[in-house]
């Protein structure tokens, strides 16, 4: 009898503990939901989405979309089409080459202005980007010789993958009711992986960046990645 009473008491205690834990968890979730809803109310719904063009990027068509996620934070996603890219030239100059390529950019922005709501005012945050580039044929300007010529050399087409990680500071202005303009700058690092069959030595001579690894047909380089950005957008 005593054993049965003890078992019932333990069961009741466990049930009561589980009930209290579940009630506390539910209250915590409910409180978090209230806080989230309160934050979302503070977002400017008339300007929390912005479509932009970036006209000053040479050799590139670059468009982006920014979405405000909370009163002081936004995310931006960009797409690029590349048609020109630079290789080393003589001395401090560089040579623009015809290319075909695509790129993506992803960033998170933290807006700190106390007088303006995101996406306007001063911001800072990290950016990640990737691009894949296909260079024009015979980008190294080798002489056009027949295969039977003793000086003939076959070099495959040049391909390049590049990864960037940088940190940006900038300011986004509101122009009128919906138009925006932005000026920002960033600094970071870039890793390039360039490949061309039988062309590693030519890649090393022409690619921009510090070579850290090279083999018969591929070269890996690293280098700084300073960036300056200007955009015109429409917020809604």
PDB file of C-alpha atoms in Angstrom:
ATOM      1  CA  UNK A   1       0.000   0.000   0.000  1.00  0.00           C
ATOM      2  CA  UNK A   2       2.783   2.370   0.925  1.00  0.00           C
ATOM      3  CA  UNK A   3       4.631   1.397  -2.254  1.00  0.00           C
ATOM      4  CA  UNK A   4       1.564   2.092  -4.391  1.00  0.00           C
ATOM      5  CA  UNK A   5       1.093   5.477  -2.689  1.00  0.00           C
ATOM      6  CA  UNK A   6       4.763   6.361  -3.279  1.00  0.00           C
ATOM      7  CA  UNK A   7       4.527   5.416  -6.965  1.00  0.00           C
ATOM      8  CA  UNK A   8       1.419   7.577  -7.381  1.00  0.00           C
ATOM      9  CA  UNK A   9       3.131  10.485  -5.625  1.00  0.00           C
ATOM     10  CA  UNK A  10       6.198  10.178  -7.875  1.00  0.00           C
ATOM     11  CA  UNK A  11       3.987  10.013 -10.971  1.00  0.00           C
ATOM     12  CA  UNK A  12       2.068  13.096  -9.835  1.00  0.00           C
ATOM     13  CA  UNK A  13       5.319  14.914  -9.152  1.00  0.00           C
ATOM     14  CA  UNK A  14       6.702  14.036 -12.602  1.00  0.00           C
ATOM     15  CA  UNK A  15       3.470  15.095 -14.258  1.00  0.00           C
ATOM     16  CA  UNK A  16       3.483  18.377 -12.368  1.00  0.00           C
ATOM     17  CA  UNK A  17       7.145  19.011 -13.277  1.00  0.00           C
ATOM     18  CA  UNK A  18       6.503  18.309 -16.960  1.00  0.00           C
ATOM     19  CA  UNK A  19       3.467  20.604 -16.879  1.00  0.00           C
ATOM     20  CA  UNK A  20       5.487  23.428 -15.324  1.00  0.00           C
ATOM     21  CA  UNK A  21       8.364  22.965 -17.792  1.00  0.00           C
ATOM     22  CA  UNK A  22       5.995  22.956 -20.784  1.00  0.00           C
ATOM     23  CA  UNK A  23       4.149  26.004 -19.441  1.00  0.00           C
ATOM     24  CA  UNK A  24       7.440  27.886 -18.958  1.00  0.00           C
ATOM     25  CA  UNK A  25       8.644  26.915 -22.448  1.00  0.00           C
ATOM     26  CA  UNK A  26       5.332  27.996 -23.964  1.00  0.00           C
ATOM     27  CA  UNK A  27       5.487  31.301 -22.090  1.00  0.00           C
ATOM     28  CA  UNK A  28       9.056  31.844 -23.298  1.00  0.00           C
ATOM     29  CA  UNK A  29       8.121  31.102 -26.917  1.00  0.00           C
ATOM     30  CA  UNK A  30       5.107  33.371 -26.630  1.00  0.00           C
ATOM     31  CA  UNK A  31       7.260  36.168 -25.210  1.00  0.00           C
ATOM     32  CA  UNK A  32       9.786  35.741 -28.036  1.00  0.00           C
ATOM     33  CA  UNK A  33       6.965  35.837 -30.572  1.00  0.00           C
ATOM     34  CA  UNK A  34       5.691  39.068 -29.008  1.00  0.00           C
ATOM     35  CA  UNK A  35       9.160  40.585 -29.199  1.00  0.00           C
ATOM     36  CA  UNK A  36       9.541  39.483 -32.834  1.00  0.00           C
ATOM     37  CA  UNK A  37       6.158  40.962 -33.732  1.00  0.00           C
ATOM     38  CA  UNK A  38       7.024  44.190 -31.939  1.00  0.00           C
ATOM     39  CA  UNK A  39      10.288  44.425 -33.916  1.00  0.00           C
ATOM     40  CA  UNK A  40       8.551  43.717 -37.218  1.00  0.00           C
ATOM     41  CA  UNK A  41       6.074  46.527 -36.544  1.00  0.00           C
ATOM     42  CA  UNK A  42       9.005  48.960 -36.496  1.00  0.00           C
ATOM     43  CA  UNK A  43      10.055  48.074 -40.068  1.00  0.00           C
ATOM     44  CA  UNK A  44       9.241  50.708 -42.680  1.00  0.00           C
ATOM     45  CA  UNK A  45       6.976  48.630 -44.922  1.00  0.00           C
ATOM     46  CA  UNK A  46       6.964  51.288 -47.644  1.00  0.00           C
ATOM     47  CA  UNK A  47      10.731  50.907 -48.179  1.00  0.00           C
ATOM     48  CA  UNK A  48      11.756  47.468 -46.888  1.00  0.00           C
ATOM     49  CA  UNK A  49      12.603  46.165 -50.390  1.00  0.00           C
ATOM     50  CA  UNK A  50      14.999  47.860 -52.814  1.00  0.00           C
ATOM     51  CA  UNK A  51      16.002  46.961 -56.380  1.00  0.00           C
ATOM     52  CA  UNK A  52      19.296  48.532 -57.520  1.00  0.00           C
ATOM     53  CA  UNK A  53      21.560  48.956 -60.500  1.00  0.00           C
ATOM     54  CA  UNK A  54      25.303  49.601 -60.119  1.00  0.00           C
ATOM     55  CA  UNK A  55      26.404  51.618 -63.183  1.00  0.00           C
ATOM     56  CA  UNK A  56      30.073  52.266 -62.330  1.00  0.00           C
ATOM     57  CA  UNK A  57      31.312  48.656 -62.375  1.00  0.00           C
ATOM     58  CA  UNK A  58      33.514  48.524 -65.482  1.00  0.00           C
ATOM     59  CA  UNK A  59      33.126  45.388 -67.581  1.00  0.00           C
ATOM     60  CA  UNK A  60      30.132  44.217 -65.574  1.00  0.00           C
ATOM     61  CA  UNK A  61      26.346  44.476 -65.510  1.00  0.00           C
ATOM     62  CA  UNK A  62      25.425  44.348 -61.830  1.00  0.00           C
ATOM     63  CA  UNK A  63      21.937  44.401 -60.277  1.00  0.00           C
ATOM     64  CA  UNK A  64      20.946  43.677 -56.688  1.00  0.00           C
ATOM     65  CA  UNK A  65      17.987  43.277 -54.344  1.00  0.00           C
ATOM     66  CA  UNK A  66      18.006  44.381 -50.690  1.00  0.00           C
ATOM     67  CA  UNK A  67      15.463  43.200 -48.104  1.00  0.00           C
ATOM     68  CA  UNK A  68      15.119  44.584 -44.571  1.00  0.00           C
ATOM     69  CA  UNK A  69      14.864  41.677 -42.109  1.00  0.00           C
ATOM     70  CA  UNK A  70      14.604  43.599 -38.835  1.00  0.00           C
ATOM     71  CA  UNK A  71      14.594  47.311 -37.897  1.00  0.00           C
ATOM     72  CA  UNK A  72      18.382  47.580 -38.180  1.00  0.00           C
ATOM     73  CA  UNK A  73      19.450  44.634 -40.368  1.00  0.00           C
ATOM     74  CA  UNK A  74      19.081  43.844 -44.064  1.00  0.00           C
ATOM     75  CA  UNK A  75      20.382  41.299 -46.549  1.00  0.00           C
ATOM     76  CA  UNK A  76      21.401  42.055 -50.127  1.00  0.00           C
ATOM     77  CA  UNK A  77      21.725  39.586 -53.001  1.00  0.00           C
ATOM     78  CA  UNK A  78      23.381  40.596 -56.285  1.00  0.00           C
ATOM     79  CA  UNK A  79      23.804  39.065 -59.746  1.00  0.00           C
ATOM     80  CA  UNK A  80      26.446  40.081 -62.287  1.00  0.00           C
ATOM     81  CA  UNK A  81      27.274  39.421 -65.906  1.00  0.00           C
ATOM     82  CA  UNK A  82      30.940  40.032 -66.825  1.00  0.00           C
ATOM     83  CA  UNK A  83      32.098  40.991 -70.316  1.00  0.00           C
ATOM     84  CA  UNK A  84      35.541  42.548 -69.581  1.00  0.00           C
ATOM     85  CA  UNK A  85      38.263  41.590 -67.124  1.00  0.00           C
ATOM     86  CA  UNK A  86      41.851  42.710 -66.619  1.00  0.00           C
ATOM     87  CA  UNK A  87      45.115  40.797 -66.836  1.00  0.00           C
ATOM     88  CA  UNK A  88      48.588  42.181 -66.192  1.00  0.00           C
ATOM     89  CA  UNK A  89      50.028  44.638 -68.658  1.00  0.00           C
ATOM     90  CA  UNK A  90      53.380  46.393 -68.905  1.00  0.00           C
ATOM     91  CA  UNK A  91      54.595  47.858 -65.636  1.00  0.00           C
ATOM     92  CA  UNK A  92      51.693  49.175 -63.560  1.00  0.00           C
ATOM     93  CA  UNK A  93      49.177  48.956 -66.404  1.00  0.00           C
ATOM     94  CA  UNK A  94      46.658  46.213 -67.111  1.00  0.00           C
ATOM     95  CA  UNK A  95      45.076  44.811 -70.256  1.00  0.00           C
ATOM     96  CA  UNK A  96      41.287  44.498 -70.601  1.00  0.00           C
ATOM     97  CA  UNK A  97      40.229  41.186 -72.135  1.00  0.00           C
ATOM     98  CA  UNK A  98      36.895  40.011 -73.506  1.00  0.00           C
ATOM     99  CA  UNK A  99      35.254  37.475 -71.221  1.00  0.00           C
ATOM    100  CA  UNK A 100      31.945  35.816 -70.449  1.00  0.00           C
ATOM    101  CA  UNK A 101      31.127  35.281 -66.804  1.00  0.00           C
ATOM    102  CA  UNK A 102      28.607  35.304 -64.001  1.00  0.00           C
ATOM    103  CA  UNK A 103      28.904  36.412 -60.383  1.00  0.00           C
ATOM    104  CA  UNK A 104      26.891  36.455 -57.192  1.00  0.00           C
ATOM    105  CA  UNK A 105      27.202  38.700 -54.137  1.00  0.00           C
ATOM    106  CA  UNK A 106      25.635  38.203 -50.718  1.00  0.00           C
ATOM    107  CA  UNK A 107      25.896  40.673 -47.869  1.00  0.00           C
ATOM    108  CA  UNK A 108      24.426  41.522 -44.494  1.00  0.00           C
ATOM    109  CA  UNK A 109      24.085  45.150 -43.453  1.00  0.00           C
ATOM    110  CA  UNK A 110      23.777  46.697 -40.020  1.00  0.00           C
ATOM    111  CA  UNK A 111      22.157  50.143 -40.023  1.00  0.00           C
ATOM    112  CA  UNK A 112      23.137  52.352 -37.086  1.00  0.00           C
ATOM    113  CA  UNK A 113      21.359  55.664 -37.701  1.00  0.00           C
ATOM    114  CA  UNK A 114      19.063  56.741 -34.842  1.00  0.00           C
ATOM    115  CA  UNK A 115      17.197  59.252 -36.993  1.00  0.00           C
ATOM    116  CA  UNK A 116      16.597  57.057 -40.053  1.00  0.00           C
ATOM    117  CA  UNK A 117      15.123  53.576 -40.408  1.00  0.00           C
ATOM    118  CA  UNK A 118      16.690  50.863 -42.550  1.00  0.00           C
ATOM    119  CA  UNK A 119      17.500  50.801 -45.431  1.00  0.00           C
ATOM    120  CA  UNK A 120      18.553  54.471 -45.102  1.00  0.00           C
ATOM    121  CA  UNK A 121      21.516  55.991 -43.337  1.00  0.00           C
ATOM    122  CA  UNK A 122      24.947  54.668 -42.387  1.00  0.00           C
ATOM    123  CA  UNK A 123      25.564  50.923 -42.603  1.00  0.00           C
ATOM    124  CA  UNK A 124      28.369  48.397 -42.281  1.00  0.00           C
ATOM    125  CA  UNK A 125      28.677  44.662 -42.724  1.00  0.00           C
ATOM    126  CA  UNK A 126      30.351  41.682 -44.429  1.00  0.00           C
ATOM    127  CA  UNK A 127      30.063  40.672 -48.075  1.00  0.00           C
ATOM    128  CA  UNK A 128      30.808  37.375 -49.830  1.00  0.00           C
ATOM    129  CA  UNK A 129      31.088  37.051 -53.596  1.00  0.00           C
ATOM    130  CA  UNK A 130      31.877  34.393 -56.193  1.00  0.00           C
ATOM    131  CA  UNK A 131      32.446  34.639 -59.915  1.00  0.00           C
ATOM    132  CA  UNK A 132      33.163  32.251 -62.770  1.00  0.00           C
ATOM    133  CA  UNK A 133      34.899  33.671 -65.852  1.00  0.00           C
ATOM    134  CA  UNK A 134      35.611  32.261 -69.325  1.00  0.00           C
ATOM    135  CA  UNK A 135      38.248  34.291 -71.220  1.00  0.00           C
ATOM    136  CA  UNK A 136      38.394  34.867 -74.965  1.00  0.00           C
ATOM    137  CA  UNK A 137      40.289  32.304 -77.029  1.00  0.00           C
ATOM    138  CA  UNK A 138      44.054  32.798 -77.318  1.00  0.00           C
ATOM    139  CA  UNK A 139      43.942  35.318 -74.478  1.00  0.00           C
ATOM    140  CA  UNK A 140      47.759  35.044 -74.174  1.00  0.00           C
ATOM    141  CA  UNK A 141      48.257  36.212 -77.809  1.00  0.00           C
ATOM    142  CA  UNK A 142      50.309  33.188 -78.887  1.00  0.00           C
ATOM    143  CA  UNK A 143      51.383  33.087 -82.554  1.00  0.00           C
ATOM    144  CA  UNK A 144      48.969  31.263 -84.843  1.00  0.00           C
ATOM    145  CA  UNK A 145      51.113  28.343 -86.016  1.00  0.00           C
ATOM    146  CA  UNK A 146      50.159  25.021 -87.601  1.00  0.00           C
ATOM    147  CA  UNK A 147      50.564  21.925 -85.395  1.00  0.00           C
ATOM    148  CA  UNK A 148      53.401  20.729 -87.656  1.00  0.00           C
ATOM    149  CA  UNK A 149      55.498  23.797 -86.805  1.00  0.00           C
ATOM    150  CA  UNK A 150      58.297  23.000 -84.294  1.00  0.00           C
ATOM    151  CA  UNK A 151      57.394  26.146 -82.321  1.00  0.00           C
ATOM    152  CA  UNK A 152      53.705  25.225 -82.092  1.00  0.00           C
ATOM    153  CA  UNK A 153      52.331  25.152 -78.554  1.00  0.00           C
ATOM    154  CA  UNK A 154      48.839  24.173 -77.545  1.00  0.00           C
ATOM    155  CA  UNK A 155      47.377  26.087 -74.607  1.00  0.00           C
ATOM    156  CA  UNK A 156      43.774  25.545 -73.564  1.00  0.00           C
ATOM    157  CA  UNK A 157      41.221  28.224 -72.887  1.00  0.00           C
ATOM    158  CA  UNK A 158      41.606  30.216 -69.669  1.00  0.00           C
ATOM    159  CA  UNK A 159      38.973  29.771 -66.948  1.00  0.00           C
ATOM    160  CA  UNK A 160      38.889  31.557 -63.619  1.00  0.00           C
ATOM    161  CA  UNK A 161      37.030  31.040 -60.347  1.00  0.00           C
ATOM    162  CA  UNK A 162      37.280  33.790 -57.727  1.00  0.00           C
ATOM    163  CA  UNK A 163      36.089  34.061 -54.123  1.00  0.00           C
ATOM    164  CA  UNK A 164      35.948  37.370 -52.218  1.00  0.00           C
ATOM    165  CA  UNK A 165      35.341  38.109 -48.563  1.00  0.00           C
ATOM    166  CA  UNK A 166      35.247  41.778 -47.561  1.00  0.00           C
ATOM    167  CA  UNK A 167      33.802  44.253 -45.080  1.00  0.00           C
ATOM    168  CA  UNK A 168      31.917  47.334 -46.249  1.00  0.00           C
ATOM    169  CA  UNK A 169      30.996  50.768 -44.929  1.00  0.00           C
ATOM    170  CA  UNK A 170      28.560  53.064 -46.647  1.00  0.00           C
ATOM    171  CA  UNK A 171      25.580  55.379 -46.653  1.00  0.00           C
ATOM    172  CA  UNK A 172      22.264  54.988 -48.459  1.00  0.00           C
ATOM    173  CA  UNK A 173      20.274  58.111 -49.276  1.00  0.00           C
ATOM    174  CA  UNK A 174      16.572  58.469 -49.933  1.00  0.00           C
ATOM    175  CA  UNK A 175      15.733  60.558 -52.999  1.00  0.00           C
ATOM    176  CA  UNK A 176      12.122  61.634 -53.064  1.00  0.00           C
ATOM    177  CA  UNK A 177       9.503  59.081 -52.093  1.00  0.00           C
ATOM    178  CA  UNK A 178      10.952  55.837 -53.475  1.00  0.00           C
ATOM    179  CA  UNK A 179      14.297  56.395 -55.220  1.00  0.00           C
ATOM    180  CA  UNK A 180      17.590  55.722 -53.458  1.00  0.00           C
ATOM    181  CA  UNK A 181      21.291  56.192 -54.049  1.00  0.00           C
ATOM    182  CA  UNK A 182      24.173  54.581 -52.235  1.00  0.00           C
ATOM    183  CA  UNK A 183      27.910  55.121 -51.881  1.00  0.00           C
ATOM    184  CA  UNK A 184      30.026  52.515 -50.124  1.00  0.00           C
ATOM    185  CA  UNK A 185      33.524  51.119 -49.967  1.00  0.00           C
ATOM    186  CA  UNK A 186      35.036  47.875 -48.774  1.00  0.00           C
ATOM    187  CA  UNK A 187      38.294  46.069 -48.220  1.00  0.00           C
ATOM    188  CA  UNK A 188      38.964  42.357 -48.100  1.00  0.00           C
ATOM    189  CA  UNK A 189      40.772  39.483 -49.752  1.00  0.00           C
ATOM    190  CA  UNK A 190      40.363  37.518 -52.975  1.00  0.00           C
ATOM    191  CA  UNK A 191      41.359  33.982 -53.898  1.00  0.00           C
ATOM    192  CA  UNK A 192      41.576  33.077 -57.604  1.00  0.00           C
ATOM    193  CA  UNK A 193      41.870  29.652 -59.189  1.00  0.00           C
ATOM    194  CA  UNK A 194      42.839  29.960 -62.867  1.00  0.00           C
ATOM    195  CA  UNK A 195      43.138  26.987 -65.211  1.00  0.00           C
ATOM    196  CA  UNK A 196      44.354  26.537 -68.788  1.00  0.00           C
ATOM    197  CA  UNK A 197      45.711  23.279 -70.180  1.00  0.00           C
ATOM    198  CA  UNK A 198      49.527  23.475 -70.544  1.00  0.00           C
ATOM    199  CA  UNK A 199      49.424  27.172 -69.623  1.00  0.00           C
ATOM    200  CA  UNK A 200      50.482  27.516 -65.963  1.00  0.00           C
ATOM    201  CA  UNK A 201      53.579  29.600 -66.793  1.00  0.00           C
ATOM    202  CA  UNK A 202      51.518  31.975 -68.944  1.00  0.00           C
ATOM    203  CA  UNK A 203      48.890  32.296 -66.218  1.00  0.00           C
ATOM    204  CA  UNK A 204      51.590  33.196 -63.669  1.00  0.00           C
ATOM    205  CA  UNK A 205      52.938  35.896 -66.006  1.00  0.00           C
ATOM    206  CA  UNK A 206      49.529  37.448 -66.661  1.00  0.00           C
ATOM    207  CA  UNK A 207      47.190  36.929 -63.724  1.00  0.00           C
ATOM    208  CA  UNK A 208      46.821  39.673 -61.120  1.00  0.00           C
ATOM    209  CA  UNK A 209      47.609  38.523 -57.584  1.00  0.00           C
ATOM    210  CA  UNK A 210      50.300  36.773 -55.537  1.00  0.00           C
ATOM    211  CA  UNK A 211      50.850  33.182 -56.730  1.00  0.00           C
ATOM    212  CA  UNK A 212      50.718  30.689 -53.865  1.00  0.00           C
ATOM    213  CA  UNK A 213      50.482  27.446 -55.842  1.00  0.00           C
ATOM    214  CA  UNK A 214      51.072  26.384 -59.439  1.00  0.00           C
ATOM    215  CA  UNK A 215      51.147  23.149 -61.421  1.00  0.00           C
ATOM    216  CA  UNK A 216      50.969  22.192 -65.097  1.00  0.00           C
ATOM    217  CA  UNK A 217      47.575  23.717 -65.814  1.00  0.00           C
ATOM    218  CA  UNK A 218      46.343  25.598 -62.747  1.00  0.00           C
ATOM    219  CA  UNK A 219      47.427  28.562 -60.624  1.00  0.00           C
ATOM    220  CA  UNK A 220      46.090  29.759 -57.260  1.00  0.00           C
ATOM    221  CA  UNK A 221      46.599  33.389 -56.252  1.00  0.00           C
ATOM    222  CA  UNK A 222      45.608  35.603 -53.323  1.00  0.00           C
ATOM    223  CA  UNK A 223      45.438  39.367 -53.118  1.00  0.00           C
ATOM    224  CA  UNK A 224      43.655  42.365 -51.631  1.00  0.00           C
ATOM    225  CA  UNK A 225      40.208  43.279 -52.877  1.00  0.00           C
ATOM    226  CA  UNK A 226      39.450  47.019 -52.480  1.00  0.00           C
ATOM    227  CA  UNK A 227      35.962  47.916 -53.672  1.00  0.00           C
ATOM    228  CA  UNK A 228      34.021  51.096 -54.361  1.00  0.00           C
ATOM    229  CA  UNK A 229      30.321  50.949 -55.067  1.00  0.00           C
ATOM    230  CA  UNK A 230      27.699  53.401 -56.287  1.00  0.00           C
ATOM    231  CA  UNK A 231      24.095  52.396 -56.880  1.00  0.00           C
ATOM    232  CA  UNK A 232      20.733  53.851 -57.871  1.00  0.00           C
ATOM    233  CA  UNK A 233      17.667  52.066 -56.586  1.00  0.00           C
ATOM    234  CA  UNK A 234      13.917  51.968 -56.172  1.00  0.00           C
ATOM    235  CA  UNK A 235      12.490  51.092 -52.758  1.00  0.00           C
ATOM    236  CA  UNK A 236       9.000  49.784 -52.135  1.00  0.00           C
TER     237      UNK A 236
END
